[in-house]
Short mmCIF file of N, CA and C in Angstrom, two decimals:
data_model
loop_
_atom_site.label_atom_id
_atom_site.label_comp_id
_atom_site.label_asym_id
_atom_site.label_seq_id
_atom_site.Cartn_x
_atom_site.Cartn_y
_atom_site.Cartn_z
N UNK A 4 0.68 -1.17 -0.19
CA UNK A 4 -0.12 -0.07 0.19
C UNK A 4 0.88 1.44 -0.02
N UNK A 5 0.70 2.10 -0.99
CA UNK A 5 1.50 3.22 -1.17
C UNK A 5 1.27 4.36 -0.28
N UNK A 6 0.24 4.85 -0.15
CA UNK A 6 -0.07 5.99 0.88
C UNK A 6 -1.12 5.46 1.75
N UNK A 7 -0.37 5.47 3.18
CA UNK A 7 -1.09 4.83 4.19
C UNK A 7 -1.85 6.04 4.91
N UNK A 8 -1.34 7.34 4.55
CA UNK A 8 -1.77 8.50 5.40
C UNK A 8 -3.43 8.86 5.16
N UNK A 9 -3.93 9.15 6.14
CA UNK A 9 -5.64 9.57 6.07
C UNK A 9 -5.71 10.92 5.43
N UNK A 10 -6.47 10.99 4.47
CA UNK A 10 -6.81 12.15 3.69
C UNK A 10 -7.41 13.40 4.51
N UNK A 11 -6.89 14.46 4.65
CA UNK A 11 -7.12 15.58 5.49
C UNK A 11 -8.64 16.25 4.75
N UNK A 12 -8.65 15.92 3.37
CA UNK A 12 -10.36 16.05 3.07
C UNK A 12 -11.39 15.70 3.80
N UNK A 13 -10.93 14.31 4.47
CA UNK A 13 -12.01 13.96 5.51
C UNK A 13 -12.00 14.08 6.97
N UNK A 14 -11.49 15.12 7.35
CA UNK A 14 -10.84 15.56 8.56
C UNK A 14 -12.46 15.84 9.29
N UNK A 15 -13.55 16.12 8.80
CA UNK A 15 -14.55 16.40 9.38
C UNK A 15 -15.09 15.13 10.07
N UNK A 16 -14.88 13.88 9.56
CA UNK A 16 -15.33 12.40 10.07
C UNK A 16 -14.77 12.43 11.34
N UNK A 17 -13.35 12.95 11.59
CA UNK A 17 -12.49 12.64 12.71
C UNK A 17 -13.24 13.52 13.92
N UNK A 18 -13.88 14.60 13.78
CA UNK A 18 -14.54 15.09 14.87
C UNK A 18 -15.97 15.17 14.70
N UNK A 19 -16.32 13.98 14.29
CA UNK A 19 -18.01 13.94 14.20
C UNK A 19 -18.50 13.44 15.46
N UNK A 20 -19.69 13.79 15.91
CA UNK A 20 -20.22 13.45 16.96
C UNK A 20 -20.39 12.05 17.48
N UNK A 21 -20.61 11.20 16.22
CA UNK A 21 -20.90 9.72 16.44
C UNK A 21 -19.19 9.26 16.72
N UNK A 22 -18.07 9.74 15.89
CA UNK A 22 -16.98 9.16 16.46
C UNK A 22 -16.67 9.59 17.78
N UNK A 23 -17.08 10.73 18.25
CA UNK A 23 -16.46 11.45 19.76
C UNK A 23 -17.55 10.27 20.72
N UNK A 24 -18.57 9.99 20.54
CA UNK A 24 -19.49 9.25 21.14
C UNK A 24 -18.63 7.36 21.40
N UNK A 25 -18.18 7.39 19.91
CA UNK A 25 -17.68 5.70 20.22
C UNK A 25 -16.51 5.87 20.92
N UNK A 26 -15.57 6.82 20.64
CA UNK A 26 -14.17 6.75 21.13
C UNK A 26 -14.15 7.10 22.38
N UNK A 27 -14.89 8.18 22.86
CA UNK A 27 -14.92 8.96 24.19
C UNK A 27 -13.44 9.52 24.48
N UNK A 28 -12.81 10.45 23.73
CA UNK A 28 -11.53 10.92 24.02
C UNK A 28 -11.46 11.61 25.39
N UNK A 29 -12.57 12.26 25.77
CA UNK A 29 -12.32 12.49 27.32
C UNK A 29 -11.87 11.41 28.20
N UNK A 30 -12.69 10.47 28.11
CA UNK A 30 -12.76 9.30 28.92
C UNK A 30 -11.02 8.57 28.91
N UNK A 31 -10.73 8.68 27.66
CA UNK A 31 -9.53 7.82 27.53
C UNK A 31 -8.25 8.89 28.29
N UNK A 32 -8.34 10.23 28.07
CA UNK A 32 -7.77 11.03 28.77
C UNK A 32 -7.72 10.88 30.08
N UNK A 33 -8.73 11.05 30.76
CA UNK A 33 -8.93 11.07 32.11
C UNK A 33 -8.32 9.58 32.81
N UNK A 34 -8.69 8.63 32.27
CA UNK A 34 -8.15 7.27 32.79
C UNK A 34 -6.97 7.14 32.71
N UNK A 35 -6.45 7.41 31.56
CA UNK A 35 -5.12 6.60 31.07
C UNK A 35 -4.09 7.69 30.86
N UNK A 36 -4.18 8.84 30.52
CA UNK A 36 -3.12 10.26 30.48
C UNK A 36 -2.70 10.73 31.70
N UNK A 37 -3.77 11.02 32.62
CA UNK A 37 -3.32 11.47 33.80
C UNK A 37 -2.90 13.01 33.84
N UNK A 38 -3.30 13.67 33.03
CA UNK A 38 -3.04 15.09 32.58
C UNK A 38 -3.05 16.12 33.72
N UNK A 39 -2.19 16.88 34.32
CA UNK A 39 -2.65 17.67 35.63
C UNK A 39 -1.96 18.93 34.77
N UNK A 40 -2.35 20.24 35.66
CA UNK A 40 -2.25 21.56 35.20
C UNK A 40 -0.79 21.91 34.48
N UNK A 41 0.56 21.09 35.01
CA UNK A 41 1.57 21.28 34.84
C UNK A 41 2.36 20.53 33.75
N UNK A 42 1.52 19.48 33.15
CA UNK A 42 1.93 18.99 32.38
C UNK A 42 2.06 19.27 30.89
N UNK A 43 3.37 19.12 30.07
CA UNK A 43 3.50 19.82 28.91
C UNK A 43 3.17 18.49 28.24
N UNK A 44 2.28 18.40 27.04
CA UNK A 44 2.09 17.24 26.31
C UNK A 44 1.91 17.44 24.89
N UNK A 45 2.63 16.26 24.13
CA UNK A 45 2.65 16.11 22.73
C UNK A 45 1.78 15.26 21.97
N UNK A 46 0.78 15.75 21.23
CA UNK A 46 -0.12 14.83 20.75
C UNK A 46 0.24 14.62 19.50
N UNK A 47 0.86 13.62 18.98
CA UNK A 47 1.68 13.16 18.08
C UNK A 47 0.27 12.65 16.87
N UNK A 48 0.39 13.29 15.69
CA UNK A 48 -0.75 12.81 14.80
C UNK A 48 -2.28 13.23 15.33
N UNK A 49 -1.97 14.71 15.67
CA UNK A 49 -3.14 15.26 16.36
C UNK A 49 -4.40 15.70 15.29
N UNK A 50 -4.01 15.78 14.07
CA UNK A 50 -5.10 15.86 13.33
C UNK A 50 -6.01 17.15 13.45
N UNK A 51 -7.08 17.05 13.42
CA UNK A 51 -8.10 18.38 13.64
C UNK A 51 -8.43 18.63 15.39
N UNK A 52 -7.72 17.89 16.38
CA UNK A 52 -8.03 18.15 17.62
C UNK A 52 -8.92 17.24 18.57
N UNK A 53 -9.42 16.42 18.10
CA UNK A 53 -10.30 15.11 18.87
C UNK A 53 -9.55 15.02 20.21
N UNK A 54 -8.29 14.73 20.32
CA UNK A 54 -7.72 14.39 21.68
C UNK A 54 -7.14 15.77 22.29
N UNK A 55 -6.18 16.46 21.37
CA UNK A 55 -5.75 17.69 21.60
C UNK A 55 -6.43 18.98 22.24
N UNK A 56 -7.78 19.15 21.89
CA UNK A 56 -8.45 19.89 22.59
C UNK A 56 -8.70 19.67 24.19
N UNK A 57 -9.50 18.46 24.26
CA UNK A 57 -9.53 18.17 25.60
C UNK A 57 -8.36 18.06 26.50
N UNK A 58 -7.11 17.80 26.03
CA UNK A 58 -5.88 17.91 27.01
C UNK A 58 -5.64 19.30 27.15
N UNK A 59 -5.74 20.22 26.37
CA UNK A 59 -5.41 21.90 26.57
C UNK A 59 -6.12 22.18 27.45
N UNK A 60 -7.47 21.55 27.74
CA UNK A 60 -8.62 21.98 28.80
C UNK A 60 -7.93 21.58 30.15
N UNK A 61 -6.88 20.64 30.25
CA UNK A 61 -6.71 20.00 31.43
C UNK A 61 -5.38 20.68 31.90
N UNK A 62 -4.62 21.26 31.09
CA UNK A 62 -3.02 21.92 31.69
C UNK A 62 -2.81 23.12 31.19
N UNK A 63 -2.10 23.93 32.33
CA UNK A 63 -1.76 25.31 31.84
C UNK A 63 -0.51 25.48 31.35
N UNK A 64 0.07 24.33 30.71
CA UNK A 64 1.29 24.44 30.08
C UNK A 64 0.77 24.36 28.61
N UNK A 65 1.90 24.15 27.57
CA UNK A 65 1.84 23.88 26.23
C UNK A 65 1.24 22.66 25.95
N UNK A 66 0.42 22.29 25.03
CA UNK A 66 0.18 21.29 24.29
C UNK A 66 0.70 21.45 22.97
N UNK A 67 1.67 20.43 22.41
CA UNK A 67 2.08 20.40 21.22
C UNK A 67 1.14 19.65 20.13
N UNK A 68 0.97 20.00 19.46
CA UNK A 68 -0.12 19.46 18.40
C UNK A 68 0.83 19.13 17.06
N UNK A 69 1.24 17.92 17.03
CA UNK A 69 2.01 17.51 15.55
C UNK A 69 1.47 17.03 14.76
N UNK A 70 1.44 17.21 13.45
CA UNK A 70 0.74 16.44 12.53
C UNK A 70 1.72 16.68 11.09
N UNK A 71 1.50 15.89 10.27
CA UNK A 71 2.23 15.91 8.92
C UNK A 71 1.60 16.70 7.98
N UNK A 72 0.23 16.97 8.17
CA UNK A 72 -0.77 17.83 7.33
C UNK A 72 -1.03 19.07 7.81
N UNK A 73 -0.44 20.18 7.03
CA UNK A 73 -0.70 21.43 7.44
C UNK A 73 -2.28 21.70 7.30
N UNK A 74 -2.79 21.23 6.58
CA UNK A 74 -4.49 21.18 6.55
C UNK A 74 -4.99 20.86 7.89
N UNK A 75 -4.63 19.78 8.36
CA UNK A 75 -5.20 19.04 9.78
C UNK A 75 -4.85 20.37 10.85
N UNK A 76 -3.48 20.76 10.77
CA UNK A 76 -3.25 21.63 11.78
C UNK A 76 -4.17 22.91 11.97
N UNK A 77 -4.58 23.38 10.56
CA UNK A 77 -5.45 24.66 10.46
C UNK A 77 -6.60 24.29 10.77
N UNK A 78 -7.01 23.20 10.62
CA UNK A 78 -8.76 22.95 11.16
C UNK A 78 -8.44 22.70 12.55
N UNK A 79 -7.38 22.07 13.21
CA UNK A 79 -7.29 22.11 14.68
C UNK A 79 -7.30 23.66 15.43
N UNK A 80 -6.58 24.44 14.65
CA UNK A 80 -6.16 26.08 15.08
C UNK A 80 -7.96 26.70 14.99
N UNK A 81 -8.54 26.37 14.26
CA UNK A 81 -10.07 26.69 14.12
C UNK A 81 -10.72 26.24 15.23
N UNK A 82 -10.85 24.99 15.26
CA UNK A 82 -11.42 24.33 16.38
C UNK A 82 -11.10 24.92 17.91
N UNK A 83 -9.88 25.01 17.88
CA UNK A 83 -9.43 25.59 19.35
C UNK A 83 -9.75 27.24 19.31
N UNK A 84 -9.74 27.85 18.50
CA UNK A 84 -10.32 29.39 18.55
C UNK A 84 -11.69 29.63 18.85
N UNK A 85 -12.47 28.62 18.18
CA UNK A 85 -13.95 28.40 18.78
C UNK A 85 -14.30 27.95 20.08
N UNK A 86 -13.22 27.53 20.80
CA UNK A 86 -13.47 27.05 22.15
C UNK A 86 -12.44 28.07 23.04
N UNK A 87 -11.88 28.93 22.51
CA UNK A 87 -10.88 29.97 23.43
C UNK A 87 -9.96 29.35 23.91
N UNK A 88 -9.23 28.18 23.23
CA UNK A 88 -7.97 27.46 23.96
C UNK A 88 -6.82 28.34 23.15
N UNK A 89 -5.97 28.63 24.11
CA UNK A 89 -4.59 29.36 23.41
C UNK A 89 -3.23 28.42 23.93
N UNK A 90 -3.52 27.36 24.50
CA UNK A 90 -1.82 26.90 25.11
C UNK A 90 -1.77 25.74 24.12
N UNK A 91 -2.26 25.59 22.61
CA UNK A 91 -2.04 24.71 21.85
C UNK A 91 -1.01 25.25 20.83
N UNK A 92 0.17 24.83 20.83
CA UNK A 92 1.26 25.01 19.51
C UNK A 92 1.40 23.81 18.53
N UNK A 93 1.23 24.62 17.19
CA UNK A 93 1.02 23.64 16.24
C UNK A 93 2.35 23.37 15.65
N UNK A 94 2.74 22.14 15.20
CA UNK A 94 4.02 21.77 14.67
C UNK A 94 3.71 21.02 13.69
N UNK A 95 4.05 21.41 12.29
CA UNK A 95 4.17 20.44 11.21
C UNK A 95 5.48 19.54 11.31
N UNK A 96 5.20 18.33 11.28
CA UNK A 96 6.27 17.44 11.48
C UNK A 96 5.68 16.01 11.35
N UNK A 97 6.92 14.95 10.68
CA UNK A 97 6.51 13.72 10.69
C UNK A 97 6.90 13.23 11.96
N UNK A 98 6.54 11.91 12.36
CA UNK A 98 6.82 11.09 13.54
C UNK A 98 8.35 10.66 13.67
N UNK A 99 8.86 10.62 12.47
CA UNK A 99 10.13 10.05 12.71
C UNK A 99 11.22 10.91 12.79
N UNK A 100 10.74 12.18 12.86
CA UNK A 100 12.05 13.40 13.29
C UNK A 100 11.29 14.43 13.84
N UNK A 101 10.60 14.23 15.04
CA UNK A 101 9.63 15.13 15.74
C UNK A 101 10.30 16.47 15.97
N UNK A 102 9.85 17.55 15.64
CA UNK A 102 10.35 18.97 15.70
C UNK A 102 9.95 19.47 17.27
N UNK A 103 10.57 18.78 18.15
CA UNK A 103 10.49 18.87 19.45
C UNK A 103 11.85 18.50 20.29
N UNK A 104 12.10 19.51 21.12
CA UNK A 104 13.54 19.45 21.97
C UNK A 104 13.56 17.99 22.55
N UNK A 105 14.71 17.43 22.97
CA UNK A 105 14.95 16.14 23.92
C UNK A 105 14.12 16.54 25.18
N UNK A 106 13.52 15.83 26.03
CA UNK A 106 13.04 15.69 27.26
C UNK A 106 12.07 16.91 27.31
N UNK A 107 11.25 17.24 26.39
CA UNK A 107 10.48 18.62 26.24
C UNK A 107 9.16 18.01 26.84
N UNK A 108 8.75 17.01 26.96
CA UNK A 108 7.15 16.83 27.50
C UNK A 108 7.26 15.71 28.27
N UNK A 109 6.16 15.84 29.31
CA UNK A 109 5.77 15.02 30.40
C UNK A 109 4.64 13.91 29.81
N UNK A 110 4.18 13.92 28.87
CA UNK A 110 3.27 13.08 28.40
C UNK A 110 3.25 13.19 26.67
N UNK A 111 3.16 11.80 26.12
CA UNK A 111 3.12 11.84 24.71
C UNK A 111 1.80 10.96 24.57
N UNK A 112 1.01 11.56 23.59
CA UNK A 112 -0.38 10.64 23.14
C UNK A 112 -0.09 10.58 21.63
N UNK A 113 -0.40 9.33 21.28
CA UNK A 113 -0.26 9.01 19.99
C UNK A 113 -1.58 7.68 19.68
N UNK A 114 -2.67 8.47 19.04
CA UNK A 114 -3.74 8.06 18.77
C UNK A 114 -4.01 7.84 17.36
N UNK A 115 -4.26 6.41 17.05
CA UNK A 115 -4.84 5.92 15.79
C UNK A 115 -3.93 6.89 14.19
N UNK A 116 -2.83 6.65 14.71
CA UNK A 116 -1.70 7.02 13.43
C UNK A 116 -0.78 6.24 13.40
N UNK A 117 -0.18 5.59 14.38
CA UNK A 117 1.13 4.74 14.39
C UNK A 117 1.18 3.84 12.98
N UNK A 118 -0.02 3.18 12.70
CA UNK A 118 -0.24 2.44 11.41
C UNK A 118 0.29 3.07 10.30
N UNK A 119 0.30 4.55 10.13
CA UNK A 119 0.51 5.34 8.87
C UNK A 119 1.98 5.66 8.69
N UNK A 120 2.78 5.19 9.78
CA UNK A 120 4.11 5.72 9.94
C UNK A 120 4.92 4.72 9.16
N UNK A 121 6.19 5.23 8.39
CA UNK A 121 6.82 4.33 7.58
C UNK A 121 7.86 3.50 8.40
N UNK A 122 8.66 4.16 9.27
CA UNK A 122 9.83 3.56 10.10
C UNK A 122 9.17 3.86 11.84
N UNK A 123 8.72 2.59 12.01
CA UNK A 123 8.01 2.70 13.23
C UNK A 123 8.88 2.85 14.61
N UNK A 124 10.25 2.03 14.29
CA UNK A 124 11.03 2.06 15.58
C UNK A 124 11.53 3.48 15.44
N UNK A 125 11.90 4.16 14.52
CA UNK A 125 12.48 5.48 14.44
C UNK A 125 11.34 6.30 15.32
N UNK A 126 9.86 6.17 14.86
CA UNK A 126 8.99 7.15 15.78
C UNK A 126 9.02 6.89 16.97
N UNK A 127 9.20 5.69 17.43
CA UNK A 127 9.55 4.91 18.96
C UNK A 127 10.43 5.86 19.54
N UNK A 128 11.60 5.76 18.82
CA UNK A 128 13.05 6.29 19.39
C UNK A 128 12.37 7.85 19.73
N UNK A 129 11.74 8.50 18.59
CA UNK A 129 11.71 9.90 18.98
C UNK A 129 10.65 10.24 20.18
N UNK A 130 9.58 9.48 20.36
CA UNK A 130 8.69 9.50 21.27
C UNK A 130 9.54 9.51 22.50
N UNK A 131 10.42 8.47 22.71
CA UNK A 131 11.26 8.39 23.86
C UNK A 131 11.94 9.41 24.03
N UNK A 132 12.83 9.94 22.74
CA UNK A 132 13.62 11.16 22.97
C UNK A 132 12.90 12.44 23.38
N UNK A 133 11.73 12.75 23.15
CA UNK A 133 11.07 14.18 23.68
C UNK A 133 10.32 13.79 25.17
N UNK A 134 10.46 12.38 25.57
CA UNK A 134 9.82 12.52 26.98
C UNK A 134 10.82 12.79 28.11
N UNK A 135 10.29 13.66 28.93
CA UNK A 135 11.31 13.68 30.07
C UNK A 135 11.32 12.57 30.89
N UNK A 136 12.25 12.34 31.77
CA UNK A 136 12.29 11.21 32.86
C UNK A 136 10.95 11.24 33.62
N UNK A 137 10.43 9.88 33.86
CA UNK A 137 9.23 9.94 34.48
C UNK A 137 7.86 10.24 33.76
N UNK A 138 8.37 10.60 32.63
CA UNK A 138 6.99 10.89 31.74
C UNK A 138 6.68 9.64 31.01
N UNK A 139 5.60 9.70 30.49
CA UNK A 139 4.80 8.20 29.75
C UNK A 139 4.16 8.63 28.57
N UNK A 140 4.09 7.65 27.52
CA UNK A 140 3.52 7.50 26.25
C UNK A 140 2.16 6.71 26.42
N UNK A 141 1.10 7.39 25.77
CA UNK A 141 0.18 6.40 26.00
C UNK A 141 -0.45 6.51 24.24
N UNK A 142 -0.30 5.18 23.82
CA UNK A 142 -0.64 4.55 22.44
C UNK A 142 -1.81 3.86 22.18
N UNK A 143 -2.78 4.52 21.09
CA UNK A 143 -3.89 3.81 20.90
C UNK A 143 -4.17 3.80 19.56
N UNK A 144 -4.53 2.72 19.33
CA UNK A 144 -4.63 2.23 17.80
C UNK A 144 -5.79 1.25 17.73
N UNK A 145 -5.92 1.05 16.50
CA UNK A 145 -6.86 -0.21 15.74
C UNK A 145 -6.25 -1.47 15.95
N UNK A 146 -6.82 -2.29 16.38
CA UNK A 146 -6.49 -4.00 16.46
C UNK A 146 -6.63 -4.36 15.40
N UNK A 147 -5.67 -5.60 14.97
CA UNK A 147 -5.74 -5.91 13.46
C UNK A 147 -6.83 -7.07 13.34
N UNK A 148 -8.09 -6.43 13.40
CA UNK A 148 -9.16 -7.40 13.01
C UNK A 148 -9.99 -6.58 12.15
N UNK A 149 -10.98 -7.19 11.37
CA UNK A 149 -12.00 -6.80 10.61
C UNK A 149 -13.00 -5.94 11.28
N UNK A 150 -13.10 -4.82 10.72
CA UNK A 150 -14.19 -3.82 11.32
C UNK A 150 -14.89 -2.96 10.29
N UNK A 151 -15.98 -2.38 10.56
CA UNK A 151 -16.62 -1.76 9.71
C UNK A 151 -16.11 -0.21 8.99
N UNK A 152 -15.21 0.06 10.10
CA UNK A 152 -14.36 1.73 9.86
C UNK A 152 -13.10 1.39 10.17
N UNK A 153 -12.21 2.41 9.99
CA UNK A 153 -10.80 2.49 10.27
C UNK A 153 -9.99 2.23 9.15
N UNK A 154 -8.63 2.12 9.30
CA UNK A 154 -7.72 1.77 8.34
C UNK A 154 -8.04 0.34 7.76
N UNK A 155 -7.55 0.08 6.42
CA UNK A 155 -7.42 -1.20 5.90
C UNK A 155 -6.60 -2.21 6.81
N UNK A 156 -7.25 -3.37 6.78
CA UNK A 156 -6.63 -4.51 7.73
C UNK A 156 -5.23 -4.73 7.78
N UNK A 157 -4.52 -4.78 6.33
CA UNK A 157 -3.29 -4.88 6.18
C UNK A 157 -2.26 -3.90 6.64
N UNK A 158 -2.75 -2.66 6.82
CA UNK A 158 -1.62 -1.82 7.43
C UNK A 158 -1.74 -1.65 9.13
N UNK A 159 -2.94 -2.22 9.51
CA UNK A 159 -2.96 -2.18 11.04
C UNK A 159 -1.78 -3.26 11.94
N UNK A 160 -1.52 -2.30 12.97
CA UNK A 160 -0.44 -3.53 13.63
C UNK A 160 -1.07 -4.07 14.79
N UNK A 161 -1.00 -5.34 14.96
CA UNK A 161 -1.59 -6.14 16.25
C UNK A 161 -1.13 -5.55 17.63
N UNK A 162 -1.82 -5.68 18.39
CA UNK A 162 -1.42 -5.16 19.73
C UNK A 162 -0.50 -5.79 20.14
N UNK A 163 -0.44 -7.01 20.20
CA UNK A 163 0.66 -7.77 20.84
C UNK A 163 2.35 -7.13 20.30
N UNK A 164 2.04 -7.21 18.98
CA UNK A 164 3.33 -6.95 18.18
C UNK A 164 3.70 -5.49 18.47
N UNK A 165 2.77 -4.46 18.63
CA UNK A 165 3.11 -3.06 18.97
C UNK A 165 3.62 -3.07 20.53
N UNK A 166 3.05 -3.90 21.38
CA UNK A 166 3.62 -3.78 22.67
C UNK A 166 4.98 -4.14 22.57
N UNK A 167 5.30 -5.48 21.98
CA UNK A 167 6.72 -5.85 21.81
C UNK A 167 7.67 -4.95 21.22
N UNK A 168 7.18 -4.22 20.21
CA UNK A 168 8.16 -3.16 19.70
C UNK A 168 8.53 -2.24 20.72
N UNK A 169 7.74 -1.67 21.42
CA UNK A 169 7.92 -0.71 22.42
C UNK A 169 8.96 -1.33 23.54
N UNK A 170 8.61 -2.83 24.08
CA UNK A 170 9.58 -3.30 24.96
C UNK A 170 10.58 -3.38 24.38
N UNK A 171 11.13 -3.68 22.90
CA UNK A 171 12.34 -4.08 22.41
C UNK A 171 13.12 -2.30 22.38
N UNK A 172 12.19 -1.47 22.48
CA UNK A 172 12.82 0.04 22.28
C UNK A 172 13.02 0.66 23.61
N UNK A 173 13.27 -0.22 24.74
CA UNK A 173 13.36 0.24 26.07
C UNK A 173 11.97 0.87 26.83
N UNK A 174 10.97 0.25 26.60
CA UNK A 174 9.59 0.84 27.52
C UNK A 174 9.31 -0.24 28.35
N UNK A 175 8.82 0.09 29.35
CA UNK A 175 8.11 -0.73 30.21
C UNK A 175 6.35 -0.52 29.90
N UNK A 176 5.83 -1.80 29.61
CA UNK A 176 4.44 -1.19 28.83
C UNK A 176 3.28 -1.85 29.68
N UNK A 177 2.26 -1.33 29.50
CA UNK A 177 0.96 -2.15 29.98
C UNK A 177 0.06 -2.18 28.97
N UNK A 178 -0.44 -3.17 28.36
CA UNK A 178 -1.37 -3.32 27.13
C UNK A 178 -2.81 -3.57 27.75
N UNK A 179 -3.83 -2.85 27.14
CA UNK A 179 -5.32 -3.10 27.55
C UNK A 179 -5.95 -2.72 26.22
N UNK A 180 -7.09 -3.30 26.53
CA UNK A 180 -8.04 -2.82 25.26
C UNK A 180 -9.17 -2.21 25.69
N UNK A 181 -9.58 -1.12 24.86
CA UNK A 181 -10.51 0.00 24.88
C UNK A 181 -11.96 -0.96 24.50
N UNK A 182 -12.01 -1.45 23.46
CA UNK A 182 -13.11 -2.07 23.24
C UNK A 182 -12.53 -3.45 22.27
N UNK A 183 -13.34 -4.11 21.52
CA UNK A 183 -12.94 -5.00 20.56
C UNK A 183 -12.09 -4.65 19.28
N UNK A 184 -12.46 -3.42 18.85
CA UNK A 184 -11.67 -2.81 17.91
C UNK A 184 -10.36 -2.01 18.15
N UNK A 185 -10.11 -1.52 19.24
CA UNK A 185 -9.25 -0.71 19.74
C UNK A 185 -8.29 -1.01 21.06
N UNK A 186 -6.92 -0.72 21.04
CA UNK A 186 -6.05 -1.11 22.17
C UNK A 186 -5.39 0.06 22.56
N UNK A 187 -4.86 0.21 23.62
CA UNK A 187 -3.90 1.26 24.32
C UNK A 187 -2.88 0.50 24.83
N UNK A 188 -1.64 1.51 24.85
CA UNK A 188 -0.64 0.79 25.49
C UNK A 188 0.05 1.97 26.29
N UNK A 189 0.11 1.72 27.55
CA UNK A 189 0.74 2.89 28.49
C UNK A 189 2.08 2.65 28.59
N UNK A 190 3.26 3.26 28.44
CA UNK A 190 4.47 3.13 28.31
C UNK A 190 5.54 4.05 28.92
N UNK A 191 6.21 3.54 29.69
CA UNK A 191 7.38 4.41 30.51
C UNK A 191 8.65 4.03 30.01
N UNK A 192 9.57 4.75 29.80
CA UNK A 192 10.93 4.18 29.41
C UNK A 192 11.64 3.96 30.69
N UNK A 193 12.14 2.66 30.78
CA UNK A 193 12.81 2.04 31.71
C UNK A 193 12.14 2.13 33.06
N UNK A 194 10.94 2.39 33.23
CA UNK A 194 10.65 2.26 34.70
C UNK A 194 9.47 1.34 34.61
N UNK A 195 9.19 0.78 35.80
CA UNK A 195 7.67 -0.03 35.93
C UNK A 195 6.62 0.73 35.73
N UNK A 196 5.59 0.25 35.27
CA UNK A 196 4.03 1.11 35.21
C UNK A 196 3.66 0.55 36.50
N UNK A 197 2.88 1.59 37.28
CA UNK A 197 2.14 1.38 38.39
C UNK A 197 0.50 1.12 37.88
#
């Protein structure tokens, strides 16, 4: 498959009421990302802001919305302005060379985008590089099962394979399932998960 990337022309689907009801981004953030007022967060593959906007409401620090598609970030900017959110910093970047400094964030969120990355090990290295000691990554993606929506089955990364990739790259992980179609992995570099 040549282009695995989501088409920005379909960005409205990503912010639909139906998708919000199915994924419950606030619940995922609240239960698994544990953002406090001082946390600096990088939302990698932020798209139009389904997760970025709720995160920005929880912290007084910067939230870095990273996406390879400038059009997605323009939509996010408009969505944030409508909600009077001013702490989101837009960064046009791929995930294999994230344009953030070493140890610059306490949380990394990567939702529904890792299957689009060309070099997954390099992307994992970059996530680890930008995390501060004690910070952690929450990765959420589609399980490699047939579903009515989502990316093609052949580009999905099975949960156990993704969990092993994170472990091989120096993360301690906790794998869990959001539902039958989606999994999440909470990962800390070189520390045990509590």
